[in-house]
Short mmCIF file of C-alpha atoms in Angstrom, two decimals:
data_model
loop_
_atom_site.label_atom_id
_atom_site.label_comp_id
_atom_site.label_asym_id
_atom_site.label_seq_id
_atom_site.Cartn_x
_atom_site.Cartn_y
_atom_site.Cartn_z
CA MET A 1 8.23 -28.37 -25.94
CA ILE A 2 7.98 -30.51 -22.81
CA SER A 3 10.80 -32.74 -21.71
CA LEU A 4 11.34 -34.81 -18.60
CA ASP A 5 14.78 -36.11 -17.85
CA ASN A 6 14.93 -38.92 -15.31
CA VAL A 7 12.18 -37.30 -13.23
CA SER A 8 11.02 -38.82 -9.93
CA LYS A 9 8.44 -37.45 -7.58
CA VAL A 10 7.99 -38.73 -4.05
CA TYR A 11 5.20 -37.01 -2.08
CA ALA A 12 5.82 -38.47 1.38
CA ARG A 13 9.17 -39.67 2.58
CA GLY A 14 9.38 -43.46 2.23
CA ALA A 15 6.23 -43.73 0.14
CA ARG A 16 6.14 -45.30 -3.30
CA PRO A 17 7.18 -42.66 -5.84
CA ALA A 18 4.31 -41.15 -7.84
CA LEU A 19 6.70 -40.86 -10.75
CA ASP A 20 9.78 -43.06 -10.98
CA SER A 21 12.68 -42.04 -13.24
CA VAL A 22 10.51 -40.91 -16.12
CA SER A 23 12.20 -39.50 -19.23
CA LEU A 24 10.20 -38.31 -22.21
CA GLU A 25 10.13 -35.68 -24.88
CA ILE A 26 7.09 -33.99 -26.40
CA GLU A 27 7.68 -31.92 -29.53
CA ARG A 28 6.00 -28.67 -30.52
CA GLY A 29 2.65 -29.27 -32.20
CA GLU A 30 2.26 -32.86 -31.03
CA PHE A 31 -0.97 -34.42 -29.75
CA VAL A 32 -0.18 -36.83 -26.94
CA PHE A 33 -2.40 -39.06 -24.83
CA VAL A 34 -1.19 -39.97 -21.37
CA VAL A 35 -2.97 -43.13 -20.24
CA GLY A 36 -2.80 -45.34 -17.20
CA ALA A 37 -4.86 -46.49 -14.26
CA SER A 38 -5.75 -44.19 -11.40
CA GLY A 39 -2.66 -43.53 -9.32
CA SER A 40 -0.33 -44.30 -12.20
CA GLY A 41 1.14 -40.78 -12.09
CA LYS A 42 -0.79 -38.99 -14.85
CA SER A 43 -1.90 -36.12 -12.67
CA THR A 44 1.53 -35.79 -11.08
CA PHE A 45 3.00 -35.47 -14.56
CA LEU A 46 0.59 -32.66 -15.43
CA ARG A 47 1.21 -30.93 -12.11
CA LEU A 48 4.95 -31.02 -12.70
CA VAL A 49 4.52 -29.43 -16.12
CA LEU A 50 2.35 -26.67 -14.57
CA ARG A 51 4.94 -26.37 -11.82
CA GLU A 52 2.33 -26.95 -9.17
CA GLU A 53 4.81 -29.49 -7.87
CA ARG A 54 8.57 -29.70 -8.10
CA PRO A 55 10.25 -33.01 -8.94
CA THR A 56 12.13 -34.82 -6.18
CA SER A 57 14.90 -35.46 -8.68
CA GLY A 58 15.47 -34.95 -12.39
CA THR A 59 14.71 -31.95 -14.57
CA VAL A 60 11.48 -30.80 -16.18
CA THR A 61 11.83 -28.42 -19.11
CA VAL A 62 8.75 -26.63 -20.47
CA ALA A 63 8.80 -24.15 -23.36
CA GLY A 64 12.56 -23.88 -23.10
CA LYS A 65 12.59 -23.18 -19.37
CA ASP A 66 14.17 -25.45 -16.79
CA LEU A 67 11.51 -25.52 -14.08
CA SER A 68 13.88 -26.58 -11.30
CA THR A 69 15.77 -23.28 -11.59
CA LEU A 70 12.74 -21.12 -12.43
CA SER A 71 12.22 -18.58 -9.66
CA SER A 72 8.72 -18.49 -8.25
CA TRP A 73 7.96 -14.98 -9.50
CA LYS A 74 8.46 -16.22 -13.05
CA VAL A 75 5.94 -19.04 -12.62
CA PRO A 76 2.97 -16.86 -13.73
CA ALA A 77 4.79 -16.12 -17.02
CA LEU A 78 5.25 -19.88 -17.51
CA ARG A 79 1.58 -20.57 -16.84
CA ARG A 80 0.54 -18.01 -19.44
CA GLN A 81 2.19 -20.36 -21.95
CA ILE A 82 0.05 -23.27 -20.79
CA GLY A 83 -3.69 -23.67 -21.02
CA ALA A 84 -5.29 -26.18 -18.67
CA VAL A 85 -8.61 -28.03 -18.88
CA PHE A 86 -9.98 -30.32 -16.18
CA GLN A 87 -12.57 -33.01 -15.75
CA ASP A 88 -14.64 -30.79 -13.43
CA PHE A 89 -14.56 -27.74 -15.77
CA ARG A 90 -13.69 -25.30 -12.91
CA LEU A 91 -15.96 -22.51 -14.14
CA LEU A 92 -17.09 -19.61 -11.98
CA PRO A 93 -20.80 -20.23 -11.34
CA ASN A 94 -21.74 -16.57 -10.82
CA LYS A 95 -20.18 -15.38 -14.05
CA THR A 96 -21.60 -15.68 -17.56
CA VAL A 97 -19.88 -17.65 -20.32
CA PHE A 98 -18.36 -14.47 -21.68
CA GLU A 99 -17.19 -13.33 -18.24
CA ASN A 100 -15.68 -16.72 -17.46
CA VAL A 101 -13.52 -16.56 -20.56
CA ALA A 102 -12.77 -12.86 -20.15
CA PHE A 103 -11.70 -13.51 -16.54
CA ALA A 104 -8.58 -15.34 -17.76
CA LEU A 105 -7.53 -12.24 -19.68
CA GLN A 106 -8.58 -9.68 -17.07
CA VAL A 107 -6.42 -11.24 -14.39
CA ILE A 108 -3.32 -11.10 -16.55
CA GLY A 109 -3.97 -7.45 -17.20
CA LYS A 110 -5.14 -7.49 -20.82
CA PRO A 111 -6.82 -4.26 -21.96
CA LYS A 112 -10.57 -4.18 -22.40
CA HIS A 113 -10.58 -3.65 -26.17
CA HIS A 114 -8.38 -6.72 -26.57
CA ILE A 115 -10.78 -8.78 -24.45
CA MET A 116 -13.79 -7.49 -26.41
CA THR A 117 -12.28 -8.75 -29.68
CA VAL A 118 -10.65 -12.07 -28.74
CA VAL A 119 -13.34 -13.50 -26.44
CA PRO A 120 -16.11 -13.59 -29.10
CA ASP A 121 -13.58 -15.13 -31.52
CA VAL A 122 -12.67 -17.99 -29.23
CA LEU A 123 -16.30 -18.57 -28.23
CA GLU A 124 -17.17 -18.89 -31.89
CA MET A 125 -14.28 -21.28 -32.38
CA VAL A 126 -15.50 -23.63 -29.61
CA GLY A 127 -19.06 -23.40 -30.93
CA LEU A 128 -20.69 -21.32 -28.22
CA GLU A 129 -21.75 -18.27 -30.22
CA GLY A 130 -25.09 -16.97 -29.01
CA LYS A 131 -24.58 -18.38 -25.50
CA GLU A 132 -22.32 -15.63 -24.17
CA LYS A 133 -24.81 -14.48 -21.56
CA ARG A 134 -25.65 -17.93 -20.15
CA ARG A 135 -24.36 -19.01 -16.79
CA PRO A 136 -22.56 -22.36 -16.40
CA HIS A 137 -25.54 -24.09 -14.73
CA GLU A 138 -27.68 -23.28 -17.76
CA LEU A 139 -25.34 -25.22 -20.03
CA SER A 140 -24.89 -28.93 -20.73
CA GLY A 141 -21.72 -30.69 -19.57
CA GLY A 142 -20.24 -30.59 -23.04
CA GLU A 143 -20.95 -26.89 -23.37
CA GLN A 144 -19.40 -26.22 -19.98
CA GLN A 145 -16.27 -28.04 -21.06
CA ARG A 146 -16.22 -25.94 -24.22
CA VAL A 147 -16.28 -22.82 -22.05
CA ALA A 148 -13.36 -24.22 -20.05
CA ILE A 149 -11.45 -24.96 -23.26
CA ALA A 150 -12.21 -21.46 -24.55
CA ARG A 151 -10.85 -20.03 -21.32
CA ALA A 152 -7.70 -22.16 -21.52
CA PHE A 153 -7.12 -21.27 -25.16
CA VAL A 154 -8.19 -17.62 -25.30
CA ASN A 155 -4.65 -16.43 -24.62
CA ARG A 156 -3.37 -18.72 -27.43
CA PRO A 157 -0.89 -20.67 -25.28
CA PRO A 158 1.55 -22.94 -27.14
CA ILE A 159 0.68 -25.81 -24.78
CA LEU A 160 -2.74 -27.15 -23.77
CA LEU A 161 -2.92 -29.62 -20.89
CA CYS A 162 -6.14 -31.60 -20.48
CA ASP A 163 -6.74 -33.72 -17.39
CA GLU A 164 -9.49 -36.20 -18.34
CA PRO A 165 -11.52 -33.54 -20.16
CA THR A 166 -14.14 -36.10 -21.24
CA GLY A 167 -14.34 -37.90 -17.90
CA ASN A 168 -17.75 -36.44 -17.06
CA LEU A 169 -19.23 -36.54 -20.55
CA ASP A 170 -21.18 -39.07 -22.61
CA PRO A 171 -19.49 -40.60 -25.70
CA THR A 172 -21.18 -38.39 -28.29
CA THR A 173 -20.36 -35.20 -26.40
CA SER A 174 -16.83 -36.47 -25.79
CA LEU A 175 -16.38 -36.89 -29.51
CA GLY A 176 -17.31 -33.25 -30.03
CA ILE A 177 -14.77 -32.17 -27.44
CA MET A 178 -12.11 -34.31 -29.11
CA ARG A 179 -12.83 -32.71 -32.48
CA LEU A 180 -12.38 -29.34 -30.83
CA LEU A 181 -9.08 -30.36 -29.25
CA ASP A 182 -7.93 -31.71 -32.59
CA ARG A 183 -8.75 -28.39 -34.23
CA ILE A 184 -6.77 -26.58 -31.56
CA ASN A 185 -3.89 -28.97 -32.15
CA ARG A 186 -3.99 -28.14 -35.85
CA THR A 187 -3.32 -24.47 -35.06
CA GLY A 188 0.12 -25.60 -33.88
CA THR A 189 -0.72 -25.98 -30.21
CA THR A 190 0.88 -28.86 -28.36
CA VAL A 191 -1.93 -30.84 -26.70
CA VAL A 192 -1.28 -33.23 -23.83
CA MET A 193 -4.35 -35.13 -22.65
CA ALA A 194 -4.52 -37.50 -19.72
CA THR A 195 -7.43 -39.88 -20.15
CA HIS A 196 -9.13 -43.14 -19.23
CA ASP A 197 -11.27 -43.16 -22.35
CA ASP A 198 -10.06 -46.08 -24.46
CA GLU A 199 -12.56 -45.47 -27.28
CA ILE A 200 -11.25 -42.00 -27.85
CA VAL A 201 -7.61 -43.03 -27.74
CA ASP A 202 -8.24 -45.89 -30.14
CA GLN A 203 -10.16 -43.64 -32.51
CA MET A 204 -7.74 -40.74 -32.60
CA ARG A 205 -4.60 -42.77 -33.29
CA LYS A 206 -2.21 -40.29 -31.76
CA ARG A 207 0.95 -40.79 -29.73
CA VAL A 208 0.28 -42.65 -26.47
CA LEU A 209 2.37 -42.51 -23.31
CA GLU A 210 1.36 -45.15 -20.78
CA LEU A 211 2.23 -44.85 -17.14
CA ALA A 212 1.94 -47.68 -14.64
CA THR A 213 2.72 -47.17 -10.95
CA GLY A 214 4.84 -44.17 -11.78
CA GLU A 215 6.88 -45.69 -14.57
CA LEU A 216 6.67 -44.97 -18.27
CA VAL A 217 5.87 -48.39 -19.71
CA ARG A 218 4.92 -47.48 -23.26
CA ASP A 219 5.59 -44.67 -25.74
CA GLN A 220 3.84 -45.45 -28.98
CA ARG A 221 3.32 -43.41 -32.16
CA ARG A 222 -0.26 -43.67 -33.44
CA GLY A 223 -1.03 -45.86 -30.45
CA VAL A 224 -4.11 -47.41 -28.89
CA TYR A 225 -5.27 -47.44 -25.29
CA GLY A 226 -3.79 -50.88 -24.71
CA SER A 227 -5.00 -54.33 -23.87
CA GLN A 228 -4.50 -54.42 -20.12
CA ARG A 229 -7.29 -52.37 -18.72
CA MET B 1 -9.20 -2.44 -16.51
CA ARG B 2 -6.82 -3.76 -13.88
CA LEU B 3 -7.73 -1.17 -11.28
CA GLN B 4 -11.44 -1.54 -11.94
CA PHE B 5 -11.11 -5.32 -11.68
CA ILE B 6 -9.20 -5.17 -8.39
CA LEU B 7 -11.70 -2.69 -6.95
CA SER B 8 -14.63 -4.91 -7.83
CA GLU B 9 -12.86 -7.91 -6.30
CA ILE B 10 -12.31 -5.94 -3.09
CA GLY B 11 -15.96 -4.92 -3.03
CA ILE B 12 -17.07 -8.54 -3.43
CA GLY B 13 -14.69 -9.69 -0.70
CA LEU B 14 -15.77 -7.05 1.80
CA ARG B 15 -19.45 -7.75 1.23
CA ARG B 16 -19.06 -11.50 1.33
CA ASN B 17 -17.43 -11.34 4.76
CA LEU B 18 -19.52 -8.46 6.02
CA SER B 19 -19.66 -9.57 9.66
CA MET B 20 -15.91 -10.13 9.83
CA THR B 21 -15.29 -6.82 8.10
CA VAL B 22 -17.47 -5.07 10.66
CA ALA B 23 -15.59 -6.85 13.47
CA VAL B 24 -12.25 -5.70 12.09
CA ILE B 25 -13.54 -2.15 11.74
CA LEU B 26 -14.86 -2.06 15.31
CA VAL B 27 -11.81 -3.58 16.94
CA THR B 28 -9.37 -1.32 15.11
CA PHE B 29 -11.66 1.60 15.89
CA ILE B 30 -11.55 0.91 19.62
CA SER B 31 -7.87 0.05 19.82
CA LEU B 32 -6.82 3.08 17.83
CA THR B 33 -9.08 5.27 19.94
CA PHE B 34 -7.01 4.12 22.90
CA VAL B 35 -3.78 4.79 21.04
CA GLY B 36 -5.04 8.23 20.07
CA ALA B 37 -6.18 8.97 23.62
CA ALA B 38 -2.72 8.09 24.92
CA GLY B 39 -1.23 10.37 22.29
CA LEU B 40 -3.54 13.22 23.28
CA LEU B 41 -2.68 12.69 26.95
CA GLN B 42 1.01 13.03 26.11
CA ILE B 43 0.34 16.17 24.10
CA GLN B 44 -1.60 17.51 27.11
CA VAL B 45 1.34 16.75 29.41
CA GLY B 46 3.63 18.54 26.98
CA LYS B 47 1.35 21.57 26.91
CA LEU B 48 1.17 21.72 30.72
CA LYS B 49 4.94 21.45 30.99
CA ASP B 50 5.44 24.21 28.45
CA ASP B 51 3.01 26.46 30.23
CA TRP B 52 3.85 25.75 33.86
CA TYR B 53 7.59 25.35 33.61
CA GLY B 54 7.66 28.74 31.93
CA LYS B 55 6.08 30.24 35.02
CA VAL B 56 8.03 28.45 37.75
CA GLU B 57 11.24 29.71 39.24
CA VAL B 58 14.20 28.38 41.14
CA SER B 59 14.21 29.76 44.67
CA VAL B 60 17.52 30.26 46.43
CA PHE B 61 16.71 30.70 50.12
CA LEU B 62 19.29 32.66 52.10
CA CYS B 63 20.17 31.93 55.70
CA PRO B 64 17.79 33.56 58.19
CA ALA B 65 18.86 34.50 61.70
CA GLY B 66 18.97 31.51 64.07
CA SER B 67 18.66 28.80 61.45
CA PRO B 68 19.30 25.29 62.78
CA ASN B 69 20.77 24.38 59.38
CA VAL B 70 24.56 23.61 59.34
CA GLN B 71 24.88 25.76 56.25
CA CYS B 72 23.86 28.74 58.29
CA ALA B 73 26.01 28.27 61.40
CA ASP B 74 27.47 31.75 60.83
CA GLY B 75 24.05 33.38 61.25
CA GLU B 76 22.06 35.50 58.84
CA ALA B 77 23.36 36.02 55.30
CA THR B 78 25.47 39.20 55.16
CA PRO B 79 25.23 41.85 52.42
CA GLU B 80 28.70 40.70 51.22
CA GLN B 81 27.45 37.16 50.77
CA ILE B 82 24.42 38.48 48.88
CA ASP B 83 26.70 40.53 46.61
CA ALA B 84 28.81 37.42 45.98
CA ILE B 85 25.71 35.55 44.85
CA TRP B 86 24.73 38.42 42.54
CA ALA B 87 28.22 38.19 41.07
CA LEU B 88 27.79 34.44 40.56
CA LEU B 89 24.48 34.95 38.76
CA ASP B 90 26.24 37.38 36.42
CA SER B 91 29.14 35.00 35.84
CA PRO B 92 29.54 33.54 32.32
CA GLU B 93 28.73 30.13 33.77
CA LEU B 94 25.21 30.99 34.93
CA ALA B 95 24.26 34.14 33.03
CA PRO B 96 23.31 32.30 29.79
CA GLU B 97 20.94 29.98 31.69
CA ILE B 98 19.10 32.70 33.50
CA GLN B 99 16.29 34.76 32.17
CA LYS B 100 15.64 37.11 35.07
CA PRO B 101 16.99 36.98 38.63
CA TYR B 102 15.00 38.78 41.27
CA PHE B 103 15.95 39.41 44.87
CA GLU B 104 13.25 39.24 47.51
CA THR B 105 14.18 40.85 50.84
CA LYS B 106 12.91 39.70 54.24
CA GLU B 107 10.52 42.63 54.33
CA GLU B 108 9.04 41.81 50.93
CA ALA B 109 8.70 38.18 51.90
CA PHE B 110 6.95 39.25 55.11
CA ARG B 111 4.54 41.53 53.26
CA SER B 112 3.49 38.90 50.74
CA PHE B 113 3.21 36.39 53.56
CA GLN B 114 0.88 38.67 55.51
CA GLU B 115 -1.13 39.39 52.41
CA TYR B 116 -1.52 35.72 51.67
CA PHE B 117 -2.56 34.69 55.17
CA GLU B 118 -4.49 37.86 56.02
CA GLY B 119 -6.95 37.38 58.85
CA GLN B 120 -5.38 34.21 60.18
CA ASP B 121 -4.58 34.58 63.88
CA TRP B 122 -1.38 32.57 63.84
CA ALA B 123 0.04 34.72 61.06
CA GLN B 124 0.04 37.72 63.38
CA ALA B 125 2.72 36.03 65.51
CA ILE B 126 5.21 35.96 62.67
CA THR B 127 7.68 38.86 62.52
CA VAL B 128 9.92 40.19 59.79
CA ASP B 129 12.87 38.38 61.35
CA ASP B 130 11.13 35.03 61.00
CA MET B 131 11.19 35.45 57.25
CA GLN B 132 14.17 34.82 55.01
CA ALA B 133 15.49 36.66 51.99
CA SER B 134 15.67 34.75 48.73
CA PHE B 135 16.68 34.94 45.07
CA ARG B 136 13.91 34.07 42.60
CA ILE B 137 15.53 32.94 39.37
CA LYS B 138 13.69 32.37 36.16
CA LEU B 139 15.52 29.94 33.89
CA LYS B 140 15.68 30.08 30.12
CA ASP B 141 15.27 26.29 29.99
CA PRO B 142 13.49 25.02 33.11
CA GLU B 143 14.85 21.52 32.49
CA ARG B 144 18.39 22.79 33.20
CA TYR B 145 17.69 23.38 36.86
CA GLU B 146 20.57 21.15 38.00
CA ILE B 147 23.25 23.53 36.71
CA VAL B 148 21.99 26.42 38.80
CA ALA B 149 21.45 24.23 41.83
CA ASP B 150 24.98 22.82 41.58
CA VAL B 151 26.64 26.21 41.46
CA LEU B 152 24.58 27.87 44.19
CA SER B 153 24.00 25.21 46.84
CA GLY B 154 26.58 25.17 49.57
CA ARG B 155 27.70 28.77 48.93
CA PRO B 156 28.14 30.83 52.09
CA GLY B 157 24.83 32.38 53.08
CA VAL B 158 22.70 29.98 51.00
CA GLU B 159 20.41 27.75 53.03
CA SER B 160 18.74 25.77 50.24
CA VAL B 161 17.96 25.78 46.52
CA GLU B 162 14.51 24.66 45.53
CA ASP B 163 12.94 23.94 42.19
CA GLN B 164 9.23 24.69 42.06
CA ARG B 165 8.85 22.13 39.31
CA LYS B 166 8.81 19.46 41.99
CA ILE B 167 5.28 20.52 42.83
CA PHE B 168 4.04 19.19 39.47
CA ASP B 169 6.00 15.97 39.50
CA SER B 170 3.27 13.89 41.08
CA LEU B 171 0.63 15.22 38.68
CA PHE B 172 2.81 14.40 35.70
CA LEU B 173 3.55 10.99 37.19
CA VAL B 174 -0.18 10.24 37.30
CA LEU B 175 -0.73 11.49 33.75
CA ASN B 176 2.25 9.51 32.45
CA ARG B 177 1.10 6.34 34.17
CA ALA B 178 -2.36 6.87 32.69
CA SER B 179 -0.86 7.08 29.23
CA VAL B 180 1.22 3.95 29.82
CA MET B 181 -1.92 2.08 30.87
CA THR B 182 -3.81 3.36 27.85
CA VAL B 183 -1.02 2.30 25.55
CA GLY B 184 -0.99 -1.14 27.20
CA LEU B 185 -4.72 -1.58 26.62
CA ALA B 186 -4.31 -0.29 23.09
CA ALA B 187 -1.53 -2.79 22.42
CA LEU B 188 -3.74 -5.68 23.57
CA MET B 189 -6.58 -4.48 21.38
CA LEU B 190 -4.22 -4.09 18.46
CA VAL B 191 -3.14 -7.70 18.89
CA ALA B 192 -6.81 -8.69 18.77
CA ALA B 193 -7.29 -6.54 15.68
CA THR B 194 -4.31 -8.14 13.95
CA LEU B 195 -5.59 -11.64 14.70
CA LEU B 196 -9.04 -10.70 13.43
CA ILE B 197 -7.57 -9.32 10.22
CA THR B 198 -5.65 -12.56 9.81
CA VAL B 199 -8.78 -14.67 10.23
CA THR B 200 -10.79 -12.40 7.96
CA ILE B 201 -8.27 -12.66 5.17
CA ARG B 202 -8.09 -16.42 5.56
CA LEU B 203 -11.86 -16.68 5.31
CA SER B 204 -11.90 -14.37 2.36
CA ALA B 205 -9.17 -16.36 0.62
CA LEU B 206 -11.06 -19.58 1.35
CA SER B 207 -14.35 -18.31 0.00
CA ARG B 208 -12.64 -17.21 -3.19
CA SER B 209 -10.33 -20.19 -3.61
CA ARG B 210 -12.12 -21.12 -6.85
CA GLU B 211 -11.32 -17.73 -8.35
CA THR B 212 -7.76 -17.62 -7.08
CA GLY B 213 -7.19 -21.19 -8.28
CA ILE B 214 -8.16 -20.17 -11.81
CA MET B 215 -6.10 -17.00 -11.53
CA ARG B 216 -3.02 -19.00 -10.63
CA LEU B 217 -3.73 -21.43 -13.44
CA VAL B 218 -3.96 -18.81 -16.15
CA GLY B 219 -0.83 -17.08 -14.91
CA ALA B 220 -2.00 -14.05 -12.96
CA SER B 221 0.88 -12.57 -10.98
CA ASN B 222 1.03 -13.21 -7.26
CA LEU B 223 0.67 -9.54 -6.50
CA PHE B 224 -2.42 -9.35 -8.66
CA ILE B 225 -3.97 -12.33 -6.86
CA GLN B 226 -3.06 -11.14 -3.38
CA LEU B 227 -3.57 -7.41 -3.73
CA PRO B 228 -7.38 -7.52 -3.31
CA PHE B 229 -7.00 -9.46 -0.06
CA MET B 230 -4.33 -7.15 1.28
CA LEU B 231 -6.34 -4.09 0.36
CA GLU B 232 -9.45 -5.62 1.92
CA GLY B 233 -7.71 -5.84 5.30
CA ALA B 234 -6.16 -2.42 4.87
CA ILE B 235 -9.46 -0.81 3.92
CA ALA B 236 -11.33 -2.35 6.88
CA ALA B 237 -8.55 -1.29 9.28
CA GLY B 238 -8.38 2.12 7.63
CA ILE B 239 -12.10 2.68 8.17
CA GLY B 240 -11.53 1.73 11.82
CA ALA B 241 -8.75 4.31 12.02
CA LEU B 242 -10.93 7.00 10.45
CA LEU B 243 -13.68 6.22 12.96
CA ALA B 244 -11.13 6.44 15.78
CA GLY B 245 -9.97 9.80 14.47
CA GLY B 246 -13.57 10.98 14.22
CA GLY B 247 -14.36 9.67 17.70
CA LEU B 248 -11.38 11.47 19.21
CA TRP B 249 -12.31 14.65 17.36
CA LEU B 250 -15.86 14.54 18.73
CA GLY B 251 -14.57 13.57 22.19
CA VAL B 252 -12.15 16.48 22.30
CA LYS B 253 -14.78 18.86 20.93
CA TYR B 254 -17.54 17.98 23.39
CA LEU B 255 -15.51 17.01 26.46
CA VAL B 256 -12.55 19.37 26.26
CA THR B 257 -13.22 22.35 24.02
CA ASP B 258 -16.92 22.82 24.79
CA TRP B 259 -16.99 21.71 28.42
CA LEU B 260 -13.65 21.40 30.22
CA ALA B 261 -12.27 24.61 28.72
CA GLY B 262 -15.24 26.45 30.28
CA GLN B 263 -14.58 24.93 33.69
CA VAL B 264 -10.79 25.07 33.79
CA ASP B 265 -9.56 28.16 32.03
CA TRP B 266 -6.15 28.45 33.67
CA VAL B 267 -4.43 25.65 31.82
CA PRO B 268 -3.87 25.14 28.11
CA LEU B 269 -5.86 22.15 26.84
CA VAL B 270 -5.61 19.89 23.84
CA GLY B 271 -7.79 20.97 20.95
CA GLN B 272 -9.18 19.58 17.72
CA SER B 273 -6.02 20.61 15.89
CA ASP B 274 -4.09 18.10 18.02
CA VAL B 275 -6.49 15.38 16.89
CA LEU B 276 -5.78 16.31 13.28
CA LEU B 277 -2.10 15.80 14.12
CA ILE B 278 -2.71 12.32 15.55
CA ALA B 279 -5.30 11.02 13.08
CA PRO B 280 -2.87 10.46 10.16
CA LEU B 281 -0.62 8.49 12.51
CA LEU B 282 -3.54 6.27 13.51
CA LEU B 283 -4.36 5.69 9.86
CA ALA B 284 -0.75 4.77 9.14
CA ILE B 285 -0.65 2.34 12.09
CA ALA B 286 -3.87 0.66 10.91
CA VAL B 287 -2.81 0.29 7.29
CA VAL B 288 0.70 -0.95 8.09
CA LEU B 289 -0.64 -3.43 10.63
CA ALA B 290 -3.23 -4.76 8.18
CA LEU B 291 -0.74 -5.06 5.36
CA VAL B 292 1.77 -6.92 7.52
CA ALA B 293 -0.95 -9.24 8.86
CA SER B 294 -2.24 -9.99 5.37
CA VAL B 295 1.18 -10.57 3.83
CA VAL B 296 2.00 -13.06 6.59
CA THR B 297 -1.39 -14.79 6.26
CA LEU B 298 -1.29 -15.01 2.49
CA ARG B 299 2.23 -16.37 2.55
CA ARG B 300 1.08 -19.12 4.88
CA TYR B 301 -2.32 -19.99 3.49
CA MET B 302 -2.25 -19.22 -0.19
CA LYS B 303 -0.09 -21.50 -2.26
CA VAL B 304 1.74 -19.86 -5.11
#
């Protein structure tokens, strides 16, 4: 589903590469943690998959498309295949929960009747039924993240990228979010989650990719966060 | 759904940057008023030319007795020479250019001269022999004066060929310079308008970066993301153009049709119908300018 072949990314000429000759393969339906200290290249990896950045060398292939040859007008079609969730939720403060989720469908031109049926479904799935008319500031952090996940998943993308989705949440709430991501993964969605949260990684026992200063230092099935922290 | 969504986005954008929107509207309004005024001035010049050139004639003055001119060393033009000129005017070379030739004798010239300067003492001293006979030639196309002048000047018995159009040249020069100046001012103002549109769109894009960021993330097409911004600029500039059209219409109505036409009734003047001709052009200028400015701005400041 996602494959990197010898990918390097250098932001400024002469600087240390953010990613250094990374090769990896993520299969359809996998749940993968990407761990590593700040500055280890986790975010760069996610940005390359979203094609917010282009690699300095090497090839990134996502959902069967080689991103180095993908013309820029096809990028929106690629991004419709990828849901993205962030640490800071990125909700629109002046829109209600329902509108925030519907926004993702409106802007890709989905018809109203479609929106009216799928948005309540996905809100129920993430456990926000009855809160459709709330605004983000009236919700707890965990609920806000659920809205963000609903928005990322409402279009049923085959890939869900999560950049430290539990970074702003307390352990109990984080656990709830992880259960939700696990459920999404069980529908066949490939989930890639960058995280610092060792407890979660150790509990979930999923595949772990560890990056350190831009290099892939560990790729472990049913892995743990790791000793060096 | 899409259209409704884009329209609501535009509405939000215009209201959020109300002061900038108003600035864009005013600046395009003023600059396009200048452009329109220049256009109307040119239409006025065209109308005057059509009207006046239709009335003017080419005068071919024949040699009078005792002319100091070298052309007329042989004395007054003889009847044979006059017949030769008539023949020339009928020739296939000149006949198609000419609408109506008319021969004015010395006596006729003297009579109209006396009529014109009736009561003036010095006019009494002029005699018939001081006057000169002339051909008055009305041309089909007044612009083709040169052809007639070329054929007739230097013929025996012809003293000089004069084009009455020369009288208007200085007036038209002034009017043309005025339009050039107006266009210059308009161009400057249009530059200001374009820069303002650029800044407005940048501000608008900045204030909605959260929305556009999410739109990019969920895979909205570039056109869909950028269209509201482009239309915002175009709508503001378009309102400016409509105001300019309205301003010119009122200006022409009150200044020209209702007032000047009462004072100066011997020339054709621009009317409201001419404004209706120019207004769509102004609108097109405004919209094209805004679209170009926004496309350039968005390409530079909005990452895809």
